[in-house]
Coordinates of C-alpha atoms in Angstrom, one line a residue:
Chain A
X1 CA 112.1 98.9 100.4
X2 CA 109.8 98.8 103.4
X3 CA 106.7 99.0 101.1
X4 CA 103.7 100.4 102.9
X5 CA 104.0 101.0 106.6
X6 CA 101.3 101.9 109.1
X7 CA 101.5 103.2 112.7
X8 CA 100.3 102.4 115.2
X9 CA 99.7 98.6 115.0
X10 CA 97.2 98.6 117.8
X11 CA 95.3 101.4 119.6
X12 CA 92.6 101.6 122.3
X13 CA 90.6 104.8 122.5
X14 CA 87.7 106.0 124.6
X15 CA 84.6 107.4 122.9
X16 CA 85.2 111.0 122.0
X17 CA 89.0 110.8 121.8
X18 CA 90.8 111.8 118.6
X19 CA 93.7 110.1 116.9
X20 CA 95.6 110.0 113.6
X21 CA 96.6 106.8 111.8
X22 CA 99.7 107.2 109.8
X23 CA 100.6 105.6 106.5
X24 CA 103.7 105.9 104.4
X25 CA 105.0 104.2 101.2
X26 CA 108.5 104.3 99.8
X27 CA 107.7 103.0 96.3
X28 CA 107.0 106.4 94.7
X29 CA 103.4 105.4 94.2
X30 CA 100.9 108.0 93.1
X31 CA 97.6 106.8 94.6
X32 CA 96.9 105.9 98.2
X33 CA 93.8 104.5 99.9
X34 CA 92.3 104.0 103.4
X35 CA 90.0 101.0 104.0
X36 CA 88.3 99.6 107.0
X37 CA 87.7 95.9 107.5
X38 CA 84.9 94.5 109.6
X39 CA 83.9 90.9 109.9
X40 CA 81.7 89.7 107.1
X41 CA 81.9 93.0 105.2
X42 CA 85.1 92.9 103.3
X43 CA 87.2 96.0 102.8
X44 CA 85.3 99.2 102.5
X45 CA 86.9 102.3 101.1
X46 CA 87.0 105.3 103.4
X47 CA 89.0 107.9 101.4
X48 CA 91.5 107.8 98.6
X49 CA 94.1 110.1 97.1
X50 CA 94.7 109.7 93.3
X51 CA 97.7 112.0 93.4
X52 CA 99.5 114.3 95.8
X53 CA 97.3 117.2 96.7
X54 CA 94.0 115.5 96.0
X55 CA 91.6 113.5 98.2
X56 CA 88.2 112.0 97.5
X57 CA 85.5 110.3 99.6
X58 CA 85.0 106.6 99.3
X59 CA 82.1 104.4 100.4
X60 CA 82.2 105.2 104.2
X61 CA 83.8 108.6 104.8
X62 CA 81.6 109.8 107.7
X63 CA 83.6 110.4 110.9
X64 CA 86.9 110.5 109.2
X65 CA 89.3 113.1 107.6
X66 CA 92.4 112.6 105.6
X67 CA 95.5 114.4 104.6
X68 CA 97.9 113.7 101.8
X69 CA 100.9 115.3 103.3
X70 CA 103.2 114.6 100.4
X71 CA 103.6 111.8 97.9
X72 CA 104.8 109.4 100.5
X73 CA 102.3 109.9 103.4
X74 CA 98.6 109.7 103.7
X75 CA 97.1 110.0 107.2
X76 CA 93.6 109.2 108.5
X77 CA 92.1 111.2 111.4
X78 CA 89.3 110.3 113.7
X79 CA 88.2 113.6 115.3
X80 CA 85.8 112.1 117.9
X81 CA 86.0 108.3 118.0
X82 CA 82.8 106.2 118.3
X83 CA 82.5 102.5 119.1
X84 CA 81.2 102.0 115.5
X85 CA 84.7 102.9 114.4
X86 CA 86.2 99.8 116.0
X87 CA 87.8 98.0 113.1
X88 CA 91.0 97.1 111.3
X89 CA 92.3 99.9 109.1
X90 CA 94.4 99.2 106.1
X91 CA 96.3 101.6 104.0
X92 CA 97.2 100.7 100.4
X93 CA 98.9 102.3 97.4
X94 CA 99.3 101.8 93.6
X95 CA 101.9 103.0 91.3
X96 CA 99.7 104.9 88.9
X97 CA 96.1 106.2 89.1
X98 CA 93.9 103.2 88.6
X99 CA 93.5 99.5 87.8
X100 CA 96.7 98.2 89.2
X101 CA 97.8 95.9 92.0
X102 CA 97.1 97.5 95.4
X103 CA 99.9 97.1 97.9
X104 CA 98.6 96.9 101.4
X105 CA 100.1 98.0 104.7
X106 CA 100.1 95.6 107.7
X107 CA 97.0 97.2 109.2
X108 CA 96.0 99.1 112.4
X109 CA 93.7 97.4 114.8
X110 CA 91.6 100.1 116.6
X111 CA 89.3 99.5 119.6
X112 CA 87.0 102.2 120.7
X113 CA 85.4 101.7 124.1
Chain B
X1 CA 78.0 103.0 92.2
X2 CA 79.5 99.6 91.9
X3 CA 78.2 96.7 94.0
X4 CA 80.1 93.4 94.2
X5 CA 78.5 90.3 95.6
X6 CA 80.5 87.2 96.5
X7 CA 79.5 83.6 97.1
X8 CA 79.8 81.4 99.1
X9 CA 80.7 83.1 102.4
X10 CA 82.4 79.9 103.6
X11 CA 83.7 76.9 101.7
X12 CA 85.2 73.7 103.0
X13 CA 86.9 71.3 100.7
X14 CA 89.0 68.2 101.1
X15 CA 92.7 68.5 100.3
X16 CA 93.2 67.8 96.6
X17 CA 89.7 68.9 95.6
X18 CA 88.9 72.0 93.6
X19 CA 87.4 75.2 95.0
X20 CA 85.3 77.7 93.1
X21 CA 84.3 81.2 94.4
X22 CA 81.9 83.4 92.4
X23 CA 81.4 87.1 92.2
X24 CA 78.9 89.3 90.4
X25 CA 79.2 93.0 89.8
X26 CA 76.7 95.7 88.9
X27 CA 78.6 98.4 86.9
X28 CA 79.1 97.4 83.2
X29 CA 81.8 100.0 83.0
X30 CA 84.1 98.1 85.4
X31 CA 87.0 96.5 83.5
X32 CA 89.5 95.3 86.1
X33 CA 88.8 92.4 88.4
X34 CA 91.5 91.3 91.0
X35 CA 91.4 88.6 93.6
X36 CA 93.1 89.0 97.0
X37 CA 94.1 86.3 99.6
X38 CA 94.2 87.2 103.2
X39 CA 95.7 84.9 105.8
X40 CA 94.7 85.3 109.4
X41 CA 96.1 88.4 110.9
X42 CA 97.9 89.4 107.7
X43 CA 97.3 92.0 105.0
X44 CA 95.5 91.2 101.7
X45 CA 97.7 90.2 98.8
X46 CA 96.9 89.9 95.1
X47 CA 96.9 86.4 93.8
X48 CA 95.5 87.0 90.3
X49 CA 93.7 89.6 88.2
X50 CA 91.9 89.8 84.9
X51 CA 91.0 92.7 82.6
X52 CA 87.8 92.9 80.6
X53 CA 89.4 92.2 77.3
X54 CA 90.3 88.7 78.5
X55 CA 87.9 85.8 79.2
X56 CA 90.2 83.6 81.2
X57 CA 93.6 83.7 82.9
X58 CA 95.6 81.0 84.6
X59 CA 98.6 80.9 87.0
X60 CA 99.6 77.4 88.0
X61 CA 96.7 76.1 90.2
X62 CA 94.7 79.3 90.1
X63 CA 92.5 80.5 87.3
X64 CA 90.0 83.3 86.9
X65 CA 87.2 83.5 84.4
X66 CA 85.2 86.5 83.4
X67 CA 81.7 86.7 81.7
X68 CA 81.2 90.4 80.9
X69 CA 77.7 89.8 79.4
X70 CA 76.5 88.2 82.6
X71 CA 78.7 90.5 84.8
X72 CA 80.2 87.7 86.8
X73 CA 83.7 86.3 87.4
X74 CA 85.0 83.3 89.3
X75 CA 88.1 82.1 91.0
X76 CA 89.1 78.4 90.5
X77 CA 91.7 76.7 92.7
X78 CA 92.7 73.2 91.7
X79 CA 94.4 70.6 93.8
X80 CA 93.8 72.5 97.0
X81 CA 96.4 72.4 99.7
X82 CA 96.2 73.2 103.4
X83 CA 98.1 76.5 102.8
X84 CA 95.3 77.6 100.5
X85 CA 93.2 78.1 103.7
X86 CA 92.5 81.8 103.9
X87 CA 89.9 84.5 103.2
X88 CA 89.6 85.3 99.5
X89 CA 88.2 88.7 98.2
X90 CA 87.1 89.6 94.8
X91 CA 87.0 93.2 93.6
X92 CA 85.9 95.3 90.7
X93 CA 87.3 98.6 89.5
X94 CA 85.2 101.5 88.2
X95 CA 88.4 103.3 87.1
X96 CA 90.1 104.8 90.1
X97 CA 89.1 102.7 93.0
X98 CA 88.2 99.1 93.9
X99 CA 85.0 97.8 95.3
X100 CA 85.4 94.5 97.3
X101 CA 83.2 91.6 97.8
X102 CA 82.4 90.5 101.4
X103 CA 84.9 87.6 101.3
X104 CA 84.9 83.8 101.3
X105 CA 86.5 81.8 104.0
X106 CA 88.1 78.8 102.4
X107 CA 89.0 75.8 104.6
X108 CA 91.1 73.0 103.2
X109 CA 90.8 69.8 105.2
X110 CA 93.7 67.4 105.2

């Protein structure tokens, strides 16, 4: 099992460019999450998907969109990147729907110039 | 919504001493409280968790206590070692998602 994988590992964008961060898990987990991590602010939830076919906003959804393509994959899209979106992005998953250990991916470091 | 506050933001201890990190939460409906450890450049990993029907849980050198009345919970690490140096995050669950504290940088000096 690879667990939770994320691509790319590192990306540099110019302001206004778009990109999609990919996340996949091979553990047959139901729920998946996208977080951003900024210094001194912990992990903040952007969007989550409690099950295939559903998505919900988290704490900081503005400027992002998500797609739960199937049970395995949950992508995060930045339509028009801004310097404020410079961050480390983590994807995570849990087996059920709530209150279980979250398994994190290795992260994507994004720099927006 | 849920709000989690974590203190201190940084903590330095001598190897062998104990370390205590405290968190408070706002939503009395929260009933799952995990702690994650993140080493530099790595992903967060669960080290211990506690549910609201339990007041204390221990796993070797790590323990967590929960006071539901006061809405706070704490992480205790005894006999600290250099490899305990990392960032520690507390979190609280409101049912289907976690809200994280801002993190505590723990430095263990040898």
